[in-house]
CSV table of C-alpha atoms and ligand atoms in Angstrom, one decimal:
chain,number,residue,atom,x,y,z
T,1,MET,CA,-0.6,-29.5,-93.7
T,2,SER,CA,-3.4,-27.2,-92.3
T,3,SER,CA,-7.0,-28.3,-92.8
T,4,PRO,CA,-8.9,-26.9,-95.8
T,5,HIS,CA,-11.1,-23.9,-95.5
T,6,PRO,CA,-14.6,-24.9,-94.1
T,7,ASP,CA,-16.3,-23.9,-97.3
T,8,ILE,CA,-14.2,-26.4,-99.4
T,9,GLU,CA,-15.8,-29.8,-100.2
T,10,LYS,CA,-12.4,-31.3,-101.1
T,11,ILE,CA,-8.9,-30.3,-102.2
T,12,LEU,CA,-8.7,-31.2,-105.9
T,13,ILE,CA,-5.1,-30.2,-106.5
T,14,PRO,CA,-2.8,-29.8,-103.5
T,15,THR,CA,-0.2,-27.0,-103.3
T,16,ASP,CA,2.8,-29.3,-103.9
T,17,GLN,CA,1.3,-30.7,-107.1
T,18,ILE,CA,0.6,-27.2,-108.4
T,19,GLY,CA,4.1,-26.2,-107.7
T,20,ALA,CA,5.6,-29.2,-109.5
T,21,ARG,CA,3.3,-28.7,-112.5
T,22,VAL,CA,4.0,-25.0,-112.8
T,23,GLY,CA,7.7,-25.7,-112.7
T,24,ALA,CA,7.4,-28.2,-115.5
T,25,LEU,CA,5.3,-25.7,-117.6
T,26,GLY,CA,8.0,-23.1,-117.0
T,27,ARG,CA,10.7,-25.4,-118.3
T,28,GLU,CA,8.6,-26.4,-121.3
T,29,ILE,CA,7.8,-22.8,-122.2
T,30,SER,CA,11.5,-21.8,-121.7
T,31,LYS,CA,12.6,-24.6,-124.1
T,32,ASP,CA,10.0,-23.6,-126.7
T,33,TYR,CA,10.8,-19.9,-126.6
T,34,GLN,CA,14.7,-20.3,-126.5
T,35,GLY,CA,16.3,-17.2,-128.1
T,36,LYS,CA,13.1,-15.2,-128.0
T,37,VAL,CA,11.5,-12.7,-125.7
T,38,VAL,CA,8.1,-14.0,-124.6
T,39,THR,CA,5.3,-11.5,-123.8
T,40,LEU,CA,3.1,-13.0,-121.1
T,41,ILE,CA,-0.5,-11.6,-121.0
T,42,GLY,CA,-2.2,-12.4,-117.7
T,43,VAL,CA,-6.0,-12.4,-117.7
T,44,LEU,CA,-7.2,-10.7,-114.6
T,45,LYS,CA,-8.1,-11.4,-112.0
T,46,GLY,CA,-8.0,-15.2,-111.8
T,47,SER,CA,-4.6,-15.7,-113.4
T,48,ILE,CA,-2.6,-13.5,-110.9
T,49,VAL,CA,-1.3,-16.3,-108.6
T,50,PHE,CA,-0.5,-18.7,-111.5
T,51,LEU,CA,1.1,-15.8,-113.5
T,52,SER,CA,3.4,-14.8,-110.7
T,53,ASP,CA,4.6,-18.4,-110.1
T,54,LEU,CA,4.9,-19.2,-113.8
T,55,LEU,CA,6.8,-16.0,-114.5
T,56,ARG,CA,9.5,-17.1,-112.0
T,57,ALA,CA,9.7,-20.6,-113.5
T,58,ILE,CA,10.5,-19.2,-117.0
T,59,THR,CA,14.1,-18.7,-117.7
T,60,VAL,CA,14.0,-17.0,-121.1
T,61,ASP,CA,13.6,-13.2,-121.2
T,62,CYS,CA,10.0,-12.2,-120.8
T,63,SER,CA,7.8,-9.2,-120.2
T,64,ILE,CA,4.2,-9.1,-118.8
T,65,ASP,CA,1.1,-7.1,-119.5
T,66,LEU,CA,-2.4,-7.5,-118.2
T,67,MET,CA,-5.9,-7.6,-119.5
T,68,CYS,CA,-9.2,-7.9,-117.5
T,69,LEU,CA,-12.1,-9.7,-119.1
T,70,SER,CA,-15.4,-10.5,-117.4
T,71,SER,CA,-18.0,-13.1,-118.4
T,72,TYR,CA,-18.8,-14.7,-115.1
T,73,GLU,CA,-21.5,-13.7,-112.6
T,74,GLY,CA,-21.2,-15.7,-109.4
T,75,ASP,CA,-20.7,-19.4,-110.5
T,76,ARG,CA,-21.8,-19.2,-114.1
T,77,SER,CA,-20.9,-17.6,-117.4
T,78,SER,CA,-23.2,-14.8,-118.6
T,79,GLY,CA,-22.2,-15.8,-122.1
T,80,VAL,CA,-21.2,-12.2,-122.9
T,81,VAL,CA,-17.5,-11.3,-122.7
T,82,ARG,CA,-16.6,-7.7,-121.7
T,83,MET,CA,-13.1,-6.1,-121.8
T,84,VAL,CA,-12.7,-4.3,-118.6
T,85,LEU,CA,-9.0,-3.4,-119.0
T,86,ASP,CA,-6.9,-3.4,-122.1
T,87,LEU,CA,-3.1,-4.0,-122.6
T,88,ARG,CA,-0.8,-1.0,-122.1
T,89,GLU,CA,1.7,-2.1,-124.7
T,90,SER,CA,1.4,-3.0,-128.4
T,91,ILE,CA,1.9,-6.7,-129.2
T,92,GLU,CA,2.7,-6.2,-132.9
T,93,GLY,CA,5.5,-8.5,-133.9
T,94,LYS,CA,5.8,-10.1,-130.4
T,95,ASP,CA,5.7,-13.7,-129.3
T,96,VAL,CA,2.6,-13.6,-127.1
T,97,LEU,CA,1.6,-16.2,-124.5
T,98,VAL,CA,-1.8,-15.7,-122.9
T,99,VAL,CA,-1.9,-16.9,-119.3
T,100,GLU,CA,-5.3,-17.9,-118.0
T,101,ASP,CA,-6.6,-19.6,-114.8
T,102,ILE,CA,-9.2,-21.9,-116.3
T,103,VAL,CA,-10.8,-22.6,-119.7
T,104,ASP,CA,-14.5,-23.7,-119.4
T,105,THR,CA,-16.8,-23.0,-122.4
T,106,GLY,CA,-13.9,-21.4,-124.2
T,107,LEU,CA,-15.9,-18.2,-124.9
T,108,THR,CA,-13.6,-15.9,-123.0
T,109,LEU,CA,-10.4,-17.1,-124.6
T,110,ALA,CA,-11.9,-17.3,-128.1
T,111,TYR,CA,-12.9,-13.7,-127.7
T,112,LEU,CA,-9.5,-12.8,-126.5
T,113,ARG,CA,-7.6,-14.8,-129.1
T,114,ASP,CA,-9.6,-13.2,-132.0
T,115,ASN,CA,-9.1,-9.7,-130.4
T,116,LEU,CA,-5.4,-10.2,-130.0
T,117,LYS,CA,-4.9,-11.7,-133.5
T,118,THR,CA,-6.1,-8.4,-135.0
T,119,ARG,CA,-3.1,-6.7,-133.3
T,120,LYS,CA,-0.6,-8.8,-135.4
T,121,PRO,CA,1.5,-10.6,-132.9
T,122,ARG,CA,4.3,-12.7,-134.4
T,123,SER,CA,2.9,-15.7,-132.5
T,124,LEU,CA,0.0,-16.3,-130.1
T,125,GLU,CA,-0.4,-19.3,-127.8
T,126,ILE,CA,-2.4,-20.0,-124.7
T,127,CYS,CA,-1.3,-21.4,-121.3
T,128,THR,CA,-4.0,-22.3,-118.8
T,129,LEU,CA,-3.6,-23.8,-115.4
T,130,LEU,CA,-6.9,-25.7,-115.5
T,131,ASP,CA,-8.9,-27.0,-118.4
T,132,LYS,CA,-12.6,-28.2,-118.2
T,133,THR,CA,-12.5,-29.9,-121.6
T,134,GLU,CA,-15.9,-31.4,-121.3
T,135,CYS,CA,-17.6,-28.0,-121.0
T,136,ARG,CA,-16.3,-26.6,-124.3
T,137,GLN,CA,-19.0,-24.8,-126.4
T,138,ILE,CA,-16.5,-23.4,-128.9
T,139,PRO,CA,-13.4,-25.2,-130.2
T,140,LEU,CA,-10.3,-23.9,-128.4
T,141,GLN,CA,-7.1,-25.7,-127.6
T,142,ALA,CA,-4.6,-24.3,-125.2
T,143,LYS,CA,-1.0,-25.3,-126.1
T,144,TYR,CA,0.1,-25.5,-122.4
T,145,VAL,CA,-2.3,-27.0,-119.9
T,146,GLY,CA,-1.6,-27.5,-116.2
T,147,PHE,CA,-4.4,-29.9,-115.2
T,148,LYS,CA,-7.5,-31.2,-116.9
T,149,VAL,CA,-10.3,-30.9,-114.4
T,150,PRO,CA,-13.9,-32.1,-114.1
T,151,ASN,CA,-17.0,-29.9,-114.4
T,152,GLN,CA,-17.1,-28.7,-110.8
T,153,PHE,CA,-16.9,-25.1,-109.5
T,154,LEU,CA,-13.3,-24.6,-108.3
T,155,VAL,CA,-11.8,-22.0,-106.2
T,156,GLY,CA,-8.3,-21.1,-104.8
T,157,TYR,CA,-4.9,-20.4,-106.3
T,158,GLY,CA,-6.4,-17.2,-107.8
T,159,LEU,CA,-9.8,-18.5,-108.6
T,160,ASP,CA,-12.7,-16.9,-106.8
T,161,TYR,CA,-16.4,-17.2,-106.0
T,162,ASN,CA,-17.8,-13.7,-105.7
T,163,GLU,CA,-14.2,-12.4,-105.1
T,164,GLN,CA,-13.6,-14.8,-102.2
T,165,TYR,CA,-11.1,-17.7,-101.9
T,166,ARG,CA,-8.4,-16.4,-104.3
T,167,ASN,CA,-5.9,-16.7,-101.4
T,168,LEU,CA,-6.2,-20.4,-100.8
T,169,PRO,CA,-2.9,-22.1,-101.7
T,170,TYR,CA,-4.6,-25.1,-103.4
T,171,VAL,CA,-7.4,-25.7,-105.9
T,172,GLY,CA,-10.5,-26.9,-104.2
T,173,VAL,CA,-14.1,-27.8,-104.9
T,174,LEU,CA,-16.5,-25.3,-103.3
T,175,LYS,CA,-19.3,-26.8,-101.2
T,176,GLU,CA,-22.6,-26.9,-103.1
T,177,GLU,CA,-24.4,-25.0,-100.3
T,178,ARG,CA,-22.0,-22.0,-100.9
T,179,LEU,CA,-23.2,-21.6,-104.5
T,180,ASN,CA,-26.4,-19.6,-105.1
T,181,GLY,CA,-29.0,-21.9,-106.6
T,182,PRO,CA,-28.5,-25.0,-108.7
T,183,ARG,CA,-25.6,-25.2,-111.2
T,184,VAL,CA,-26.4,-25.2,-115.0
P,1,5GP,P1,-15.2,-19.6,-120.3
P,1,5GP,O1,-15.4,-18.3,-121.0
P,1,5GP,O2,-14.1,-20.5,-120.8
P,1,5GP,O3,-16.5,-20.3,-120.0
P,1,5GP,O4,-14.8,-19.2,-118.8
P,1,5GP,C1,-13.5,-18.7,-118.5
P,1,5GP,C2,-13.6,-18.0,-117.2
P,1,5GP,O5,-14.7,-18.4,-116.4
P,1,5GP,C3,-12.4,-18.2,-116.3
P,1,5GP,O6,-11.4,-17.2,-116.6
P,1,5GP,C4,-13.0,-18.0,-114.9
P,1,5GP,O7,-13.0,-16.6,-114.6
P,1,5GP,C5,-14.4,-18.5,-115.0
P,1,5GP,N1,-14.5,-19.9,-114.6
P,1,5GP,C6,-14.9,-21.0,-115.3
P,1,5GP,N2,-14.9,-22.1,-114.5
P,1,5GP,C7,-14.6,-21.7,-113.3
P,1,5GP,C8,-14.5,-22.4,-112.0
P,1,5GP,O8,-14.7,-23.6,-111.9
P,1,5GP,N3,-14.2,-21.6,-110.9
P,1,5GP,C9,-14.0,-20.3,-111.0
P,1,5GP,N4,-13.7,-19.6,-109.9
P,1,5GP,N5,-14.1,-19.6,-112.2
P,1,5GP,C10,-14.4,-20.3,-113.3
């Protein structure tokens, strides 16, 4: 295996572990949605790598749509969620599965869940690759969770810091000196 990027403190989840877990999530989702068509909603931009791998691990019929939400500035949540890009298709009567990279405070997904519920999907569930359960400010439980992770700033496998590091094939902890100022 090649050495990690110089800005990475340590690799938290190596590539092979991600692959195995995404495969298992795909099998679980395929079992739960047997006989249905699942509409996957990817939350841009962080979920793109996870979404593309998960999509290929799902064996039931599915379609995808994308939304772009923004609440983070650098390494911290601004606390205000903005919708930057909305869905193209209606989700009324559909079985919707939101695919997210990471749940932290829960504010982003709570906003999204409440917004999507008003569009009357038949069902609405959440799948997140990473879950920082200890950081929750608002009750939110994803049905499908890849990995529970500690409260550290993570990058790679789609997750960025100021738009960098999304291409790393693993999830890693960013070196403290790369972050602007102390974490809150
Ligand atoms: P929440 O609204 O749950 O606090 O935050 C969700 C969003 O914050 C995620 O979609 C992601 O964009 C960003 N986020 C939270 N924790 C991290 C992290 O450790 N690393 C990165 N790169 N983004 C994070």
